[in-house]
Amino acid sequence: MVFSKEINGKLYQRYLGKSLPKANYTKLRDINDGYIGAGMEDVFEPAIRVVHADGNPSLDLRFTKVETKKVEGDITQTDIYLKDPVYQTEVILHFKAAFNANVLTSSTEIINKEKNSITVNNYASSMLHFDATNYYLTQFHGDYAREMDIQESQLTSGIKIIDSKLGSRTNMYQTPVFFLSPNQSSTENDGEVIAGTIAWTGNFQFLFEVDRSNKLRIISGINPYASTLTMKAGEHFITPEFVFTYSATGKGQASRNLHNWARKYGVLDGNKSRMILLNNWEATHVKFDQEKLVELFDGSKKLGLDLFLLDDGWFGNKYPRNDDKTGLGDWQEDRKKLPDGMGYLVKEATKKGIKFGIWLEPEMINPKSELYEKHPEWVLKLPNRAESYQRNQLILDLINPNVQDFIFDLVDKMMTENPDLAYIKWDNNRFMTNPYSPYLGKDQSRMFIDYTESFYKIMQRIRAKYPHLPIMLCSGGGGRTDYGALKYFDSFWPSDNTDAAERVFIQWGYSQFFPSNTISSHVTSMGKQTLKFRTDVAMMSKLGYDISVDKMTPEEINFSSAAVANYGRLNKVIWFGDLYRLVSPYDEERAVLMYADSAKNKAVLFSYNLFLRKKQIFGKVKLQGLDAGKEYIIKEINLVPGVTAESPEDGKVYSGSYLMNIGLNISPAKLRPLSSIVLEITSR
Ligand code: DGJ
């Protein structure tokens, strides 16, 4: 990415693309203002709009200086300072380049050095310019239980916006990620593409504008909707980071860049291993007691798992949590269900050689709760209007410092009383409607931003005391999936839709932007597929279980514990290896993907046959990421006991060159719908 300072003091974005030798810089002719202020000559969408204290609604940004410094790891930070020559408004564009991953982040710092307050209506994290014939946008649309549906469209003149105004559970309809391909639509391995995402757990906006000369500008940041900033004299405002990468060889490389960056810089403990857990949500919902739970612990043991995760329904006494109508906010153990408390469960789990984790939904409250009776003023709700519920619940006013203390204390008390508590699932089951912060009172202009920042403040306090406690980010499925939150969370729950055939698509979608060790994928009883299919699908990401182990047959237990052992042997490749998506379920009635370790010694391939026609025929699949000169042995794993290998390639030996240029016939000739093959590929 090349910027230049012009004689007139303007900052131009001259180039964005493949690495370019410096000798070419003086020849770059594109003139695109780096960060456009509203109210001057440019009549298209601005990056920033400021109204000065005297009412002047314009911002003229001129370059003052640039500074470069090494920060963490291989990251170099470049700060470009801009200033209005007349008004004391300064803007610093912060770029961080993670060289090895090929990922840039950009955020904007706005400083009001005027004597009085200024109003800032727009404040993008990033403004990017393109000059191409056509532009292809890929967006990831969703809803409850159908997250990350991939849609591509060609941009037309004018503005297209992808955004959220939901406040919390922000990504319920749109995940804050996109691909943009100039000229031609890019494929997995071909074509130019930018992958972008915003590290912000709140309202976001990506705006794509094709102007009168067919140039494209992409403006990314917090959604300015209902969020005008009034900045006092001396105040600084720093936007969240826009994270992006460029690939000249398609979306696959763009994903690998983001995965590498994320594991190193974007996700809590991204380079560390994860525990494999048994959750009880789909098996029991809120109907359990401590005897039942202790029995269920045996399931974790039988399958060879690390942890038991107790989900919703364990709390509340005056208003016990026996359905979703009551109890949120009353985080005391239900004395009927758990007479001996959480300590007992932690102890019993430890005795059985597993760890214990717990579900929380700390930002929420049911009106039927003791907390509500005590603190009706702690709730986000409009004055003079009826309360507006989703799942019978309201959102706490996180902006209120007392609420922040309440949530921190909840986690802290639980951890202090149960130091062996090893895991938290942090849920968030509704978005904002009729929001109003009683704490903020009359001026609600920062309500959306302050909510997200308050959420981060709480997480920072938790992380200061419990830096490595694994916490799964969940939001009624994948309603909260972004790199702003993932700094504090080590994985997320992608969807309550755990039907394995559906999960192929949902996990495929998330894999475009998030590394596999963040995408929690549980084997459940949803869907009608075989246990093998369900297991193989969950194994492509961060494996877990949410199933009644006590209802499984001995054969199913044998199969599952062997699969867990396979996963234990191969998880380093799956979590930290390079992902190659070989056949998309959007192109064929199957999905094939593989992970290869960086030494090119080990790879794992997953192949899922979906809703096949009677005489469906599939071609060979060319592998990627191997060493052309090495020989590899192919072994089919995750076999159902008593069933011999099905893949015609089992036991065969090929060179990397053969595998990458000719490819494998992965599945048997007689194909079954909703069947799967997992191949372990090892160099000799
Ligand atoms: C929504 C989550 O996505 C589920 O996994 C489960 O934890 C329920 N909430 C519990 O209420």
XYZ file of C-alpha atoms and ligand atoms in Angstrom:
695
model
C 0.000 0.000 0.000
C 1.614 3.256 -1.074
C 0.731 6.741 0.115
C 2.353 9.951 -1.008
C 2.537 13.453 0.338
C 1.849 16.009 -2.377
C 3.187 19.530 -2.793
C -0.219 20.822 -1.760
C 0.209 18.883 1.486
C -2.479 16.338 0.623
C -2.123 12.663 1.378
C -2.866 10.401 -1.573
C -3.391 6.678 -1.642
C -1.372 5.781 -4.712
C -1.449 2.023 -4.743
C -2.901 -1.045 -3.068
C -1.984 -4.487 -4.350
C 0.825 -6.931 -4.855
C 4.153 -5.926 -3.334
C 5.682 -3.318 -5.625
C 9.412 -2.509 -5.939
C 10.113 1.019 -4.720
C 11.506 2.121 -8.094
C 7.907 2.236 -9.353
C 6.612 4.590 -6.675
C 7.376 7.820 -8.557
C 5.433 6.512 -11.548
C 2.201 5.953 -9.608
C -0.471 8.240 -10.996
C -3.633 7.416 -9.040
C -4.892 10.400 -7.097
C -7.112 9.326 -4.238
C -7.317 11.355 -1.081
C -6.090 9.080 1.695
C -8.734 10.049 4.244
C -11.374 12.415 2.966
C -12.976 15.063 5.161
C -16.549 16.090 4.369
C -17.645 19.550 3.366
C -14.883 20.419 0.881
C -14.645 19.572 -2.825
C -15.190 15.817 -2.721
C -18.881 15.108 -3.149
C -18.867 11.367 -2.522
C -18.922 9.556 0.813
C -16.378 11.014 3.284
C -14.230 9.109 5.763
C -14.757 11.770 8.388
C -17.248 14.545 8.969
C -16.511 17.208 11.546
C -18.430 20.302 12.540
C -16.107 22.719 14.297
C -16.998 24.730 17.367
C -17.834 27.774 15.223
C -20.221 25.728 13.069
C -17.883 25.262 10.093
C -18.854 21.832 8.731
C -15.679 21.027 6.800
C -12.390 19.296 7.364
C -9.366 19.839 5.174
C -6.705 17.311 6.107
C -3.057 17.948 5.201
C -0.049 15.804 5.881
C 2.204 16.894 8.740
C 4.485 13.928 9.396
C 4.894 10.176 9.313
C 6.443 7.954 11.965
C 7.352 4.296 11.811
C 8.137 2.033 14.703
C 8.488 -1.693 15.423
C 5.837 -2.908 17.787
C 5.027 -6.439 18.922
C 6.448 -9.454 17.012
C 6.927 -8.753 13.325
C 4.539 -5.803 13.327
C 5.640 -2.398 12.090
C 3.407 0.535 12.850
C 3.210 3.520 10.522
C 1.466 6.619 11.825
C 0.468 9.256 9.307
C -0.326 12.612 10.911
C -2.857 14.887 9.250
C -4.080 18.301 10.315
C -6.473 20.960 9.203
C -4.408 24.072 8.342
C -7.057 26.384 9.800
C -8.790 24.414 12.527
C -7.109 22.571 15.383
C -8.455 19.156 14.448
C -5.833 16.439 14.013
C -6.151 12.972 12.608
C -3.595 10.194 12.883
C -3.938 7.175 10.613
C -2.418 4.204 12.411
C -1.383 1.321 10.161
C 0.059 -1.877 11.558
C 1.686 -4.252 9.095
C 2.103 -7.861 10.197
C 4.686 -8.772 7.590
C 4.748 -12.539 7.766
C 0.990 -12.898 7.668
C 0.625 -10.161 5.057
C -2.092 -8.460 7.055
C -2.636 -4.753 7.661
C -4.764 -3.156 10.318
C -5.807 0.441 10.231
C -7.418 2.660 12.816
C -7.917 6.387 13.088
C -7.199 8.679 15.977
C -9.077 11.972 16.047
C -7.829 14.719 18.351
C -9.745 17.866 19.149
C -7.195 20.569 19.902
C -9.751 23.340 19.521
C -10.826 25.352 22.545
C -14.398 24.096 22.416
C -16.282 20.928 21.534
C -16.486 19.662 17.975
C -19.074 17.298 16.534
C -17.876 14.248 14.632
C -20.542 12.520 12.571
C -18.403 10.055 10.592
C -15.128 8.539 11.749
C -14.019 5.654 9.565
C -11.306 3.241 10.601
C -10.245 2.896 7.006
C -10.753 4.313 3.559
C -9.514 2.271 0.598
C -9.584 3.194 -3.082
C -9.717 0.985 -6.176
C -9.742 1.733 -9.858
C -11.004 -1.262 -11.849
C -13.558 -2.079 -14.504
C -15.820 -4.160 -12.265
C -16.033 -4.914 -8.563
C -17.287 -8.152 -7.033
C -18.384 -8.120 -3.419
C -18.777 -11.248 -1.307
C -20.806 -10.794 1.861
C -21.790 -13.199 4.615
C -25.422 -12.963 5.450
C -27.202 -14.818 8.230
C -29.953 -15.234 10.727
C -30.522 -17.443 13.737
C -29.399 -20.988 12.816
C -28.330 -20.048 9.306
C -25.184 -18.038 9.796
C -22.582 -17.122 7.168
C -24.471 -17.705 3.972
C -22.094 -16.660 1.191
C -23.490 -14.206 -1.362
C -21.613 -12.558 -4.194
C -22.755 -9.602 -6.267
C -21.312 -7.171 -8.722
C -21.328 -3.615 -7.426
C -23.239 -1.052 -9.433
C -22.834 2.725 -9.373
C -23.748 4.347 -6.093
C -23.588 3.012 -2.564
C -23.941 -0.463 -1.115
C -23.805 -0.780 2.654
C -23.308 -3.837 4.813
C -23.950 -2.944 8.409
C -25.481 -3.714 11.742
C -27.512 -1.507 14.034
C -28.270 -4.277 16.518
C -25.964 -3.040 19.301
C -25.485 -6.428 20.952
C -25.726 -9.823 19.232
C -24.561 -7.538 16.472
C -23.792 -10.102 13.799
C -27.130 -11.856 13.798
C -27.859 -10.797 10.208
C -24.485 -9.722 8.867
C -21.072 -10.868 9.972
C -18.569 -7.999 9.777
C -16.445 -9.499 7.002
C -16.227 -9.164 3.222
C -14.200 -10.016 0.152
C -13.810 -7.499 -2.626
C -12.380 -8.554 -5.988
C -11.490 -5.894 -8.541
C -12.052 -6.615 -12.264
C -12.970 -10.294 -12.115
C -14.636 -12.320 -9.450
C -11.902 -14.215 -7.604
C -11.982 -17.936 -6.908
C -10.348 -19.990 -4.210
C -6.960 -19.980 -5.955
C -7.157 -17.281 -8.603
C -7.682 -13.595 -8.846
C -7.059 -10.486 -6.840
C -9.010 -10.072 -3.636
C -9.111 -7.967 -0.485
C -10.478 -9.618 2.644
C -11.637 -7.155 5.276
C -13.129 -7.283 8.752
C -13.625 -4.864 11.604
C -12.438 -5.641 15.141
C -15.535 -4.213 16.813
C -18.229 -5.965 18.843
C -20.924 -3.463 18.019
C -22.627 -1.609 15.228
C -20.384 -1.621 12.171
C -20.588 -0.363 8.638
C -18.812 -1.258 5.404
C -19.726 1.207 2.693
C -18.853 0.583 -0.955
C -19.297 3.501 -3.299
C -18.712 3.353 -7.043
C -18.385 6.971 -8.137
C -18.915 8.826 -11.434
C -15.560 7.673 -12.825
C -16.251 4.067 -11.796
C -13.715 4.239 -8.979
C -14.528 2.402 -5.788
C -14.005 3.599 -2.268
C -14.527 1.319 0.702
C -15.185 3.005 4.014
C -15.111 0.759 7.062
C -15.671 1.399 10.712
C -18.157 1.787 13.514
C -21.636 2.430 12.144
C -22.144 6.180 12.547
C -25.897 5.494 12.862
C -27.229 7.268 15.996
C -23.649 7.695 17.166
C -22.543 11.275 16.703
C -19.502 12.078 18.804
C -19.259 15.319 20.682
C -15.563 15.670 21.404
C -14.554 18.042 24.151
C -11.437 20.204 23.933
C -8.382 17.963 24.251
C -10.323 14.747 23.676
C -8.926 11.852 21.615
C -11.081 9.231 19.947
C -9.522 6.083 18.528
C -11.573 3.940 16.176
C -11.422 0.128 16.222
C -9.057 -1.602 13.836
C -10.066 -2.542 10.331
C -8.161 -5.737 9.552
C -7.431 -6.550 5.922
C -5.255 -8.525 3.608
C -4.591 -8.673 -0.099
C -4.132 -11.800 -2.173
C -3.278 -12.058 -5.860
C -4.065 -15.769 -5.778
C -7.644 -15.937 -4.630
C -9.608 -16.187 -1.427
C -7.809 -19.252 -0.073
C -4.584 -17.308 0.399
C -6.489 -14.362 1.865
C -8.000 -16.715 4.459
C -4.612 -18.237 5.279
C -3.174 -14.749 5.778
C -5.956 -13.876 8.201
C -5.625 -17.195 10.035
C -1.887 -16.645 10.510
C -2.438 -13.112 11.736
C -5.320 -14.137 14.001
C -3.467 -16.975 15.706
C -0.578 -14.655 16.459
C -2.238 -11.315 17.114
C -6.018 -11.448 16.839
C -7.259 -14.163 19.201
C -6.625 -14.878 22.857
C -4.041 -17.657 23.070
C -4.454 -18.216 19.332
C -1.296 -20.328 19.145
C -2.179 -22.508 22.127
C -4.094 -25.735 22.194
C -7.730 -26.001 23.234
C -9.622 -28.375 25.526
C -12.169 -30.741 24.031
C -15.414 -30.521 25.909
C -18.772 -32.167 26.467
C -21.609 -29.659 26.720
C -25.029 -30.610 28.096
C -27.243 -28.087 26.310
C -28.703 -30.160 23.524
C -28.783 -33.267 25.694
C -30.675 -31.861 28.694
C -31.554 -28.203 28.131
C -32.380 -26.790 31.580
C -33.646 -30.108 32.956
C -31.014 -31.647 35.204
C -29.906 -31.959 38.802
C -26.539 -32.576 40.355
C -26.864 -36.386 40.290
C -27.681 -36.290 36.595
C -24.735 -33.994 35.911
C -22.279 -36.126 37.809
C -23.528 -39.091 35.786
C -22.976 -37.111 32.611
C -19.364 -36.438 33.615
C -18.747 -40.110 32.881
C -19.592 -39.350 29.266
C -16.619 -36.985 29.006
C -14.438 -39.656 30.512
C -15.705 -42.390 28.209
C -15.022 -40.337 25.103
C -11.636 -39.211 26.371
C -12.596 -35.518 26.613
C -11.009 -32.828 28.766
C -13.917 -30.920 30.207
C -17.607 -30.905 31.040
C -19.428 -27.663 30.266
C -22.626 -27.031 32.221
C -24.944 -24.858 30.142
C -27.967 -22.694 30.957
C -30.373 -23.557 33.779
C -28.172 -23.956 36.882
C -29.088 -20.741 38.723
C -31.901 -18.775 40.360
C -33.811 -19.502 43.579
C -36.693 -17.086 43.995
C -37.104 -17.351 40.217
C -35.416 -20.621 39.263
C -34.195 -20.927 35.702
C -36.437 -23.778 34.615
C -37.144 -22.208 31.244
C -36.066 -19.046 29.476
C -38.570 -16.836 31.278
C -36.848 -16.363 34.611
C -33.659 -16.055 36.550
C -31.161 -14.266 34.292
C -29.185 -12.014 36.593
C -29.519 -14.226 39.689
C -26.235 -16.062 39.412
C -26.585 -18.203 42.513
C -26.796 -21.971 42.210
C -30.372 -23.261 42.168
C -30.499 -24.977 45.580
C -32.978 -27.586 44.344
C -30.952 -28.659 41.331
C -27.516 -28.133 42.846
C -27.889 -28.408 46.650
C -24.128 -28.775 47.101
C -23.251 -25.879 44.844
C -20.792 -25.447 42.041
C -17.885 -26.413 44.291
C -19.301 -29.921 44.512
C -19.528 -30.230 40.737
C -15.978 -28.975 40.279
C -14.796 -31.473 42.892
C -16.674 -34.389 41.378
C -15.390 -33.554 37.923
C -11.828 -33.354 39.228
C -12.278 -36.743 40.905
C -13.226 -38.170 37.521
C -10.184 -36.638 35.914
C -11.948 -33.955 33.908
C -12.281 -30.221 34.234
C -15.487 -28.284 34.747
C -16.827 -25.190 32.972
C -19.945 -23.068 33.261
C -22.392 -21.085 31.074
C -23.112 -17.439 31.814
C -25.101 -14.737 30.117
C -23.781 -11.855 32.185
C -25.063 -8.916 30.142
C -28.702 -9.965 30.353
C -31.563 -9.907 32.829
C -35.059 -11.390 33.017
C -37.655 -9.020 34.453
C -38.563 -12.028 36.574
C -35.407 -11.970 38.650
C -34.275 -10.734 42.018
C -31.730 -8.571 40.245
C -34.494 -6.749 38.390
C -36.436 -6.242 41.618
C -33.355 -4.746 43.231
C -32.045 -2.722 40.299
C -34.718 -1.829 37.756
C -32.502 1.153 36.878
C -29.742 -1.167 35.596
C -31.633 -2.036 32.432
C -31.409 -0.542 28.924
C -34.937 0.675 28.187
C -36.740 3.699 26.866
C -38.451 6.019 29.293
C -42.231 6.341 28.796
C -42.400 3.216 26.656
C -43.229 -0.404 27.338
C -40.305 -2.779 27.828
C -39.357 -4.658 24.692
C -38.369 -8.283 25.168
C -36.588 -10.919 23.154
C -36.436 -14.385 24.683
C -38.163 -12.744 27.675
C -35.069 -10.773 28.519
C -33.633 -7.283 28.671
C -30.069 -6.009 28.380
C -28.192 -4.592 31.329
C -26.909 -1.039 31.097
C -23.243 -1.981 30.857
C -22.330 1.685 30.672
C -23.219 2.017 34.342
C -19.986 1.350 36.322
C -22.012 -0.461 38.985
C -23.183 -2.931 36.339
C -19.594 -3.381 35.184
C -18.593 -4.141 38.796
C -21.511 -6.548 39.096
C -20.392 -8.547 36.059
C -16.715 -8.521 36.966
C -17.564 -9.544 40.545
C -19.757 -12.373 39.261
C -16.837 -13.919 37.363
C -14.307 -13.052 40.038
C -16.378 -14.517 42.875
C -16.997 -17.713 40.941
C -13.309 -18.085 40.166
C -12.225 -17.234 43.710
C -14.656 -19.722 45.236
C -13.849 -22.368 42.610
C -10.241 -21.855 41.540
C -10.411 -25.067 39.512
C -13.257 -23.802 37.352
C -11.638 -24.142 33.955
C -13.938 -22.694 31.291
C -16.718 -20.181 30.664
C -19.246 -19.994 27.865
C -20.328 -16.316 27.632
C -23.691 -16.065 25.927
C -25.637 -13.044 24.670
C -29.075 -13.932 23.392
C -30.671 -10.766 22.173
C -30.022 -7.645 20.194
C -30.999 -4.144 21.181
C -34.449 -2.809 20.493
C -35.766 0.364 22.101
C -32.336 0.943 23.670
C -31.688 3.767 26.106
C -29.107 3.935 28.844
C -30.594 5.328 32.057
C -27.025 5.910 33.211
C -26.286 8.226 30.273
C -29.591 10.029 30.663
C -30.443 12.823 28.249
C -27.499 12.487 25.877
C -27.714 9.044 24.272
C -25.410 9.830 21.355
C -22.653 7.512 22.588
C -24.923 4.748 23.829
C -24.013 2.164 21.177
C -20.278 2.909 21.308
C -20.181 3.106 25.100
C -21.958 -0.247 25.386
C -19.258 -1.980 23.354
C -16.464 -0.138 25.124
C -17.986 -1.051 28.490
C -18.084 -4.704 27.408
C -14.360 -4.437 26.575
C -13.643 -2.739 29.924
C -15.212 -5.684 31.747
C -13.261 -8.161 29.631
C -10.032 -6.257 30.263
C -10.593 -6.488 34.015
C -11.331 -10.196 33.742
C -8.271 -10.756 31.559
C -6.006 -8.759 33.909
C -6.839 -11.254 36.657
C -7.492 -14.397 34.603
C -5.340 -13.983 31.499
C -5.683 -17.493 30.088
C -9.041 -18.783 31.331
C -10.683 -20.149 28.155
C -13.931 -18.288 27.427
C -16.147 -19.157 24.480
C -17.914 -16.268 22.819
C -21.526 -17.170 22.093
C -24.520 -15.172 21.059
C -27.548 -17.333 20.420
C -25.318 -19.071 17.898
C -22.995 -16.872 15.863
C -24.384 -13.475 16.771
C -21.010 -12.225 17.978
C -18.068 -13.170 15.854
C -15.451 -10.496 15.452
C -11.817 -9.783 16.202
C -12.694 -7.025 18.696
C -14.079 -9.648 21.083
C -11.697 -12.451 20.126
C -8.853 -10.571 21.849
C -10.542 -11.724 25.054
C -12.058 -15.040 23.933
C -10.332 -18.114 22.579
C -13.188 -19.494 20.490
C -16.749 -18.772 19.450
C -19.975 -20.676 18.984
C -20.877 -20.397 15.294
C -24.494 -21.540 15.334
C -27.207 -23.314 17.269
C -27.775 -25.174 14.049
C -25.656 -28.254 14.664
C -27.154 -30.374 11.897
C -23.902 -31.582 10.383
C -24.946 -31.026 6.750
C -25.809 -27.432 7.592
C -22.630 -27.084 9.598
C -20.558 -27.934 6.521
C -21.785 -24.643 5.026
C -21.670 -22.600 8.224
C -18.133 -23.717 9.149
C -17.068 -23.288 5.527
C -18.291 -19.695 5.797
C -16.491 -18.918 9.049
C -13.289 -20.573 7.812
C -12.924 -17.760 5.285
C -12.032 -15.310 8.074
C -11.409 -17.218 11.309
C -8.882 -19.961 12.120
C -10.179 -23.442 12.836
C -9.204 -23.439 16.515
C -11.699 -20.616 17.146
C -14.698 -22.286 15.478
C -16.389 -24.515 18.067
C -18.011 -27.476 16.390
C -19.838 -30.039 18.441
C -21.078 -33.511 17.645
C -24.777 -33.490 18.518
C -27.884 -35.514 17.747
C -29.376 -32.864 15.490
C -29.854 -33.932 11.885
C -30.300 -37.422 10.606
C -26.770 -38.203 9.533
C -24.605 -41.020 10.785
C -22.448 -40.480 13.853
C -19.419 -40.765 11.586
C -20.618 -37.923 9.345
C -21.435 -35.731 12.343
C -18.051 -36.457 13.914
C -16.089 -35.868 10.721
C -17.813 -32.508 10.241
C -17.079 -31.391 13.803
C -13.452 -32.449 13.422
C -12.778 -29.905 10.683
C -12.772 -27.164 13.337
C -12.534 -27.160 17.142
C -14.107 -30.488 18.047
C -16.492 -30.844 20.976
C -19.555 -32.886 21.965
C -23.074 -32.008 23.025
C -24.767 -35.353 23.106
C -26.241 -37.876 25.584
C -23.276 -40.207 25.874
C -25.367 -42.465 28.107
C -27.664 -43.143 25.156
C -24.807 -44.137 22.862
C -24.177 -47.803 22.033
C -20.817 -49.384 22.937
C -19.931 -49.308 19.192
C -20.711 -45.608 19.034
C -18.585 -44.977 22.096
C -15.720 -46.978 20.591
C -15.971 -45.063 17.350
C -16.135 -41.711 19.142
C -13.270 -42.321 21.534
C -11.102 -43.477 18.622
C -12.074 -40.309 16.711
C -11.190 -38.179 19.742
C -7.821 -39.942 19.916
C -7.288 -39.251 16.195
C -8.155 -35.639 16.790
C -5.710 -35.524 19.691
C -2.987 -36.803 17.378
C -3.871 -34.473 14.511
C -5.142 -31.335 16.188
C -1.857 -29.472 15.748
C -2.239 -29.809 11.977
C -5.926 -28.894 12.066
C -5.498 -25.908 14.386
C -2.165 -24.504 13.304
C -1.684 -25.871 9.786
C -2.604 -24.116 6.545
C -6.181 -24.560 5.378
C -6.846 -25.384 1.724
C -10.483 -25.424 0.678
C -10.411 -27.787 -2.283
C -14.044 -28.216 -3.367
C -16.731 -25.786 -2.264
C -20.196 -27.036 -1.242
C -21.485 -24.006 -3.165
C -20.029 -25.512 -6.387
C -20.606 -29.255 -6.011
C -22.731 -31.518 -3.842
C -19.701 -32.078 -1.647
C -17.115 -30.159 0.339
C -13.444 -31.098 0.467
C -10.819 -29.311 2.498
C -7.428 -30.101 3.955
C -4.939 -28.810 6.473
C -1.184 -29.163 5.948
C 1.500 -28.436 8.525
C 4.175 -25.879 7.691
C 6.900 -28.556 7.402
C 4.715 -30.304 4.781
C 5.048 -33.592 6.598
C 1.496 -34.135 7.715
C -1.875 -33.250 6.281
C -5.492 -34.125 7.075
C -8.177 -34.127 4.413
C -11.917 -33.988 5.080
C -14.412 -34.854 2.373
C -18.179 -34.543 2.860
C -20.634 -35.867 0.310
C -23.866 -33.937 0.660
C -27.281 -34.370 -0.980
C -26.290 -36.559 -3.906
C -28.192 -37.497 -7.010
C -28.629 -41.178 -7.755
C -25.695 -41.488 -10.094
C -23.616 -38.600 -8.929
C -20.095 -38.603 -10.287
C -17.241 -36.692 -8.740
C -13.878 -36.015 -10.314
C -10.440 -36.255 -8.777
C -9.451 -33.614 -6.241
C -6.039 -31.958 -6.479
C -4.389 -31.455 -3.118
C -2.428 -28.370 -2.081
C 0.203 -27.311 0.425
C 2.384 -30.422 0.067
C 6.036 -30.803 -0.931
C 6.174 -31.870 -4.600
C 9.344 -33.856 -3.955
C 8.153 -35.831 -0.929
C 6.306 -39.147 -0.917
C 3.123 -39.406 1.092
C 1.185 -42.357 2.401
C -2.601 -42.015 2.478
C -4.535 -43.548 5.331
C -8.245 -43.397 5.875
C -9.099 -42.729 9.509
C -12.238 -42.358 11.628
C -13.488 -45.723 10.397
C -16.587 -47.179 11.970
C -15.504 -50.309 13.906
C -15.863 -53.347 11.669
C -15.982 -51.309 8.462
C -12.957 -51.473 6.216
C -11.548 -48.394 4.561
C -13.893 -47.008 1.901
C -11.636 -44.602 0.100
C -9.991 -46.221 -2.929
C -6.863 -44.272 -2.009
C -6.399 -45.870 1.419
C -2.902 -47.312 1.795
C -1.589 -45.828 -1.439
C 1.647 -43.909 -1.718
C 2.037 -40.899 -4.022
C 4.488 -38.093 -4.513
C 3.415 -34.607 -3.489
C 3.694 -33.684 -7.130
C 1.198 -36.436 -8.112
C -1.204 -35.406 -5.339
C -1.113 -31.735 -6.315
C -1.146 -32.187 -10.115
C -3.283 -35.276 -10.622
C -5.160 -35.644 -7.375
C -7.144 -38.283 -5.524
C -10.376 -40.161 -6.043
C -11.394 -39.603 -2.484
C -14.712 -41.403 -2.162
C -15.717 -44.901 -3.254
C -17.450 -45.272 -6.645
C -20.709 -46.153 -4.912
C -21.432 -42.850 -3.252
C -23.782 -42.447 -0.346
C -25.457 -39.119 0.439
C -24.265 -37.519 3.682
C -21.196 -39.710 3.919
C -17.673 -38.625 4.678
C -14.045 -39.641 4.364
C -11.118 -38.435 6.464
C -7.619 -39.054 5.150
C -4.414 -38.745 7.120
C -1.552 -37.923 4.761
C 1.951 -38.502 6.047
C 5.298 -37.962 4.380
C 7.658 -40.961 4.339
C -27.922 -19.977 23.045
C -26.665 -20.739 22.753
O -26.278 -20.555 21.416
C -26.878 -22.201 23.098
O -25.745 -22.940 22.784
C -27.245 -22.333 24.547
O -26.153 -21.973 25.349
C -28.455 -21.487 24.871
N -28.282 -20.139 24.439
C -28.750 -21.508 26.339
O -29.758 -20.664 26.684
